[in-house]
mmCIF file of C-alpha atoms in Angstrom:
data_model
loop_
_atom_site.group_PDB
_atom_site.id
_atom_site.type_symbol
_atom_site.label_atom_id
_atom_site.label_comp_id
_atom_site.label_asym_id
_atom_site.label_seq_id
_atom_site.Cartn_x
_atom_site.Cartn_y
_atom_site.Cartn_z
ATOM 1 C CA MET K 1 4.280 8.769 13.632
ATOM 2 C CA LYS K 2 4.951 12.335 14.514
ATOM 3 C CA ASN K 3 4.981 13.697 10.967
ATOM 4 C CA LEU K 4 1.929 11.920 9.595
ATOM 5 C CA HIS K 5 -1.324 13.833 9.389
ATOM 6 C CA ILE K 6 -4.756 12.389 8.724
ATOM 7 C CA GLU K 7 -6.568 14.539 6.193
ATOM 8 C CA SER K 8 -9.747 12.442 6.013
ATOM 9 C CA ILE K 9 -11.211 9.047 6.785
ATOM 10 C CA GLU K 10 -14.185 7.652 4.894
ATOM 11 C CA ARG K 11 -15.416 4.534 6.620
ATOM 12 C CA GLY K 12 -17.753 1.867 5.340
ATOM 13 C CA ILE K 13 -17.507 -1.207 3.132
ATOM 14 C CA ASN K 14 -14.879 0.409 0.884
ATOM 15 C CA PRO K 15 -13.030 2.809 3.203
ATOM 16 C CA THR K 16 -10.655 5.522 2.034
ATOM 17 C CA LEU K 17 -7.922 7.268 4.018
ATOM 18 C CA VAL K 18 -6.176 10.438 2.917
ATOM 19 C CA LEU K 19 -2.911 11.049 4.759
ATOM 20 C CA ILE K 20 0.021 13.441 4.555
ATOM 21 C CA THR K 21 3.547 12.261 5.349
ATOM 22 C CA GLU K 22 6.463 14.640 5.775
ATOM 23 C CA SER K 23 9.326 12.232 5.087
ATOM 24 C CA GLY K 24 10.268 8.966 3.464
ATOM 25 C CA HIS K 25 10.606 7.520 6.958
ATOM 26 C CA ASP K 26 6.961 8.325 7.696
ATOM 27 C CA THR K 27 5.818 6.907 4.346
ATOM 28 C CA ARG K 28 7.690 3.689 5.140
ATOM 29 C CA SER K 29 6.260 3.635 8.682
ATOM 30 C CA LEU K 30 2.750 3.895 7.268
ATOM 31 C CA GLY K 31 3.464 0.929 4.984
ATOM 32 C CA ARG K 32 4.849 -0.958 8.000
ATOM 33 C CA MET K 33 1.613 -0.362 9.912
ATOM 34 C CA LEU K 34 -0.425 -1.752 7.027
ATOM 35 C CA GLY K 35 1.910 -4.726 6.559
ATOM 36 C CA SER K 36 1.667 -5.628 10.244
ATOM 37 C CA LEU K 37 -2.112 -6.018 9.880
ATOM 38 C CA ILE K 38 -2.026 -8.413 6.907
ATOM 39 C CA ARG K 39 -2.716 -12.065 7.733
ATOM 40 C CA ARG K 40 -3.583 -13.563 4.328
ATOM 41 C CA ALA K 41 -3.240 -13.042 0.574
ATOM 42 C CA THR K 42 -3.539 -9.342 -0.286
ATOM 43 C CA PHE K 43 -2.985 -7.316 -3.453
ATOM 44 C CA ILE K 44 -1.717 -3.742 -3.024
ATOM 45 C CA GLY K 45 -1.423 -1.468 -6.047
ATOM 46 C CA LEU K 46 0.852 1.572 -5.770
ATOM 47 C CA THR K 47 0.362 4.485 -8.164
ATOM 48 C CA GLY K 48 2.092 7.833 -8.399
ATOM 49 C CA PRO K 49 4.778 9.617 -10.391
ATOM 50 C CA LEU K 50 8.419 8.559 -10.412
ATOM 51 C CA GLY K 51 10.065 9.322 -7.091
ATOM 52 C CA SER K 52 6.793 9.668 -5.199
ATOM 53 C CA GLY K 53 7.594 6.994 -2.613
ATOM 54 C CA LYS K 54 6.032 3.817 -4.005
ATOM 55 C CA THR K 55 9.096 1.688 -3.252
ATOM 56 C CA CYS K 56 9.431 3.319 0.167
ATOM 57 C CA PHE K 57 5.840 2.338 1.003
ATOM 58 C CA ALA K 58 6.466 -1.200 -0.326
ATOM 59 C CA GLN K 59 9.542 -1.470 1.921
ATOM 60 C CA GLY K 60 7.350 -0.590 4.882
ATOM 61 C CA VAL K 61 4.778 -3.252 3.991
ATOM 62 C CA ALA K 62 7.643 -5.761 3.793
ATOM 63 C CA ASP K 63 8.922 -4.602 7.198
ATOM 64 C CA GLY K 64 5.458 -5.149 8.672
ATOM 65 C CA LEU K 65 5.403 -8.674 7.241
ATOM 66 C CA GLY K 66 8.736 -9.503 8.869
ATOM 67 C CA VAL K 67 10.752 -9.548 5.635
ATOM 68 C CA ARG K 68 14.417 -9.471 6.609
ATOM 69 C CA SER K 69 15.995 -9.253 3.162
ATOM 70 C CA ARG K 70 16.630 -5.860 1.597
ATOM 71 C CA VAL K 71 13.688 -4.664 -0.476
ATOM 72 C CA ARG K 72 14.718 -2.577 -3.468
ATOM 73 C CA SER K 73 12.859 -1.326 -6.493
ATOM 74 C CA PRO K 74 12.533 -4.233 -8.922
ATOM 75 C CA SER K 75 12.448 -1.879 -11.926
ATOM 76 C CA TYR K 76 15.021 -3.854 -13.892
ATOM 77 C CA ILE K 77 14.219 -7.364 -12.686
ATOM 78 C CA LEU K 78 10.431 -6.692 -12.630
ATOM 79 C CA VAL K 79 9.651 -9.133 -9.786
ATOM 80 C CA ALA K 80 11.394 -9.561 -6.438
ATOM 81 C CA GLU K 81 10.398 -12.385 -4.111
ATOM 82 C CA HIS K 82 10.962 -12.178 -0.362
ATOM 83 C CA ALA K 83 10.156 -14.426 2.607
ATOM 84 C CA GLY K 84 8.183 -13.046 5.533
ATOM 85 C CA VAL K 85 5.169 -14.041 7.625
ATOM 86 C CA LEU K 86 3.630 -14.500 4.173
ATOM 87 C CA PRO K 87 5.557 -14.583 0.904
ATOM 88 C CA PHE K 88 6.053 -11.019 -0.359
ATOM 89 C CA TYR K 89 6.156 -10.339 -4.096
ATOM 90 C CA HIS K 90 7.188 -6.843 -5.148
ATOM 91 C CA ILE K 91 6.418 -6.212 -8.806
ATOM 92 C CA ASP K 92 7.318 -3.095 -10.792
ATOM 93 C CA LEU K 93 5.503 -2.725 -14.120
ATOM 94 C CA TYR K 94 7.077 0.604 -15.119
ATOM 95 C CA ARG K 95 8.988 -0.957 -18.021
ATOM 96 C CA ILE K 96 6.022 -3.029 -19.221
ATOM 97 C CA ASP K 97 4.092 -1.869 -22.283
ATOM 98 C CA ASP K 98 0.842 -3.824 -22.069
ATOM 99 C CA ALA K 99 -1.170 -6.465 -20.217
ATOM 100 C CA HIS K 100 0.149 -9.248 -22.484
ATOM 101 C CA GLU K 101 3.658 -8.652 -21.127
ATOM 102 C CA VAL K 102 2.247 -8.696 -17.589
ATOM 103 C CA ALA K 103 0.672 -12.107 -18.228
ATOM 104 C CA ASP K 104 4.032 -13.350 -19.540
ATOM 105 C CA LEU K 105 5.617 -12.560 -16.151
ATOM 106 C CA GLY K 106 3.630 -15.395 -14.588
ATOM 107 C CA TRP K 107 1.102 -12.921 -13.143
ATOM 108 C CA ASP K 108 -1.497 -15.601 -12.369
ATOM 109 C CA GLU K 109 1.066 -17.621 -10.428
ATOM 110 C CA TYR K 110 1.812 -14.687 -8.121
ATOM 111 C CA LEU K 111 -1.866 -13.966 -7.550
ATOM 112 C CA GLY K 112 -2.777 -17.623 -7.106
ATOM 113 C CA VAL K 113 -0.877 -18.205 -3.870
ATOM 114 C CA ASP K 114 -1.287 -17.104 -0.256
ATOM 115 C CA ALA K 115 1.044 -14.120 -0.558
ATOM 116 C CA VAL K 116 1.169 -10.358 -0.372
ATOM 117 C CA VAL K 117 1.606 -8.907 -3.846
ATOM 118 C CA VAL K 118 2.642 -5.248 -4.013
ATOM 119 C CA VAL K 119 2.621 -3.816 -7.528
ATOM 120 C CA GLU K 120 4.034 -0.488 -8.641
ATOM 121 C CA TRP K 121 2.325 0.892 -11.761
ATOM 122 C CA PRO K 122 -0.630 -1.582 -11.572
ATOM 123 C CA GLU K 123 -2.493 0.361 -14.266
ATOM 124 C CA LYS K 124 -0.158 -1.296 -16.792
ATOM 125 C CA ALA K 125 -1.801 -4.646 -15.949
ATOM 126 C CA GLY K 126 -5.197 -3.448 -17.154
ATOM 127 C CA GLY K 127 -7.954 -5.954 -16.456
ATOM 128 C CA LEU K 128 -5.543 -8.427 -14.845
ATOM 129 C CA VAL K 129 -5.634 -6.525 -11.536
ATOM 130 C CA PRO K 130 -7.861 -8.380 -9.056
ATOM 131 C CA ALA K 131 -11.173 -6.802 -8.062
ATOM 132 C CA SER K 132 -10.397 -7.182 -4.344
ATOM 133 C CA LYS K 133 -7.445 -4.936 -3.605
ATOM 134 C CA ILE K 134 -5.936 -2.039 -1.736
ATOM 135 C CA ASP K 135 -4.989 0.960 -3.848
ATOM 136 C CA VAL K 136 -2.419 3.469 -2.625
ATOM 137 C CA ASP K 137 -2.064 6.621 -4.707
ATOM 138 C CA ILE K 138 0.922 8.782 -3.753
ATOM 139 C CA SER K 139 1.392 12.366 -4.900
ATOM 140 C CA HIS K 140 4.088 14.991 -4.297
ATOM 141 C CA LEU K 141 3.137 18.024 -2.218
ATOM 142 C CA ALA K 142 6.637 19.312 -1.426
ATOM 143 C CA PRO K 143 10.166 17.885 -1.722
ATOM 144 C CA LEU K 144 9.590 15.407 1.138
ATOM 145 C CA GLU K 145 5.858 15.770 1.748
ATOM 146 C CA ARG K 146 3.452 13.251 0.202
ATOM 147 C CA ARG K 147 -0.320 12.792 0.061
ATOM 148 C CA LEU K 148 -1.330 9.130 0.217
ATOM 149 C CA THR K 149 -4.860 8.096 -0.653
ATOM 150 C CA ILE K 150 -5.471 4.540 0.525
ATOM 151 C CA SER K 151 -8.675 2.872 -0.628
ATOM 152 C CA ALA K 152 -10.038 -0.655 -0.551
ATOM 153 C CA THR K 153 -12.284 -2.823 -2.659
ATOM 154 C CA GLY K 154 -13.318 -6.158 -1.151
ATOM 155 C CA THR K 155 -14.329 -7.331 2.303
ATOM 156 C CA GLN K 156 -10.912 -8.360 3.652
ATOM 157 C CA GLU K 157 -9.207 -5.348 2.112
ATOM 158 C CA GLY K 158 -11.865 -3.027 3.535
ATOM 159 C CA ARG K 159 -11.255 -4.475 6.990
ATOM 160 C CA LEU K 160 -7.503 -3.949 6.630
ATOM 161 C CA VAL K 161 -7.912 -0.299 5.643
ATOM 162 C CA GLY K 162 -10.509 0.140 8.398
ATOM 163 C CA ASP K 163 -8.099 -1.369 10.938
ATOM 164 C CA LEU K 164 -5.335 0.919 9.661
ATOM 165 C CA ALA K 165 -7.681 3.892 10.079
ATOM 166 C CA GLY K 166 -8.371 2.807 13.648
ATOM 167 C CA LEU K 167 -4.665 2.552 14.474
ATOM 168 C CA LEU K 168 -3.987 5.953 12.948
ATOM 169 C CA TRP K 169 -6.986 7.509 14.700
ATOM 170 C CA GLU K 170 -5.835 6.219 18.096
ATOM 171 C CA SER K 171 -2.265 7.290 17.400
ATOM 172 C CA ALA K 172 -3.421 10.808 16.486
ATOM 173 C CA ARG K 173 -5.626 11.062 19.569
ATOM 174 C CA GLY K 174 -2.854 9.748 21.805
ATOM 175 C CA ALA K 175 -0.476 12.368 20.412
ATOM 176 C CA GLY K 176 -2.981 15.124 21.173
ATOM 177 C CA GLU K 177 -3.511 16.039 17.523
ATOM 178 C CA ALA K 178 -6.725 17.546 16.270
ATOM 179 C CA GLU K 179 -9.392 15.012 15.368
ATOM 180 C CA PRO K 180 -9.151 13.999 11.715
ATOM 181 C CA LEU K 181 -12.073 14.651 9.410
ATOM 182 C CA ASP K 182 -14.159 11.471 9.550
ATOM 183 C CA ARG K 183 -16.709 10.898 6.806
ATOM 184 C CA GLY K 184 -19.143 8.073 7.347
ATOM 185 C CA THR K 185 -19.566 5.517 10.043
ATOM 186 C CA SER K 186 -17.490 2.528 10.911
ATOM 187 C CA GLY K 187 -18.550 -0.730 9.421
#
């Protein structure tokens, strides 16, 4: 990705990546890279203000999972189900007021299967969010530029984010970009 810049990589059990994208296309491409690495049930929480690119990132994850149907923001329907290498559930909690409403959506059913669950506004679910997860926080820097902070909690999730860091690192080196700031050691 030509217009993606690695700001920092913190490796270890719970790695964190901080990246800058310069377009919606690059944000989606980053999601696609992550989606292509997923082989089993994974929870991804997307946070950020309205219009930050959460749905764009979710579309990329779906692309990486081989989802062929059109992925749109499920703001009004709350949950969209798609078929891919693994089932893909895209949940938008923006219109939800509290965790009780989240439970009423059948939350446990979505988390209890071998699927990729991508949730926009996961903070609305409170304590219902699983402990093992990937968090993606997206913030505006400029009209098209975004800062994405991708962090992991859990062994499998840590490996996924570590693998994503490795792909991005090699891509940056292959493109002749300056070495990203790397904090910590791989593991």
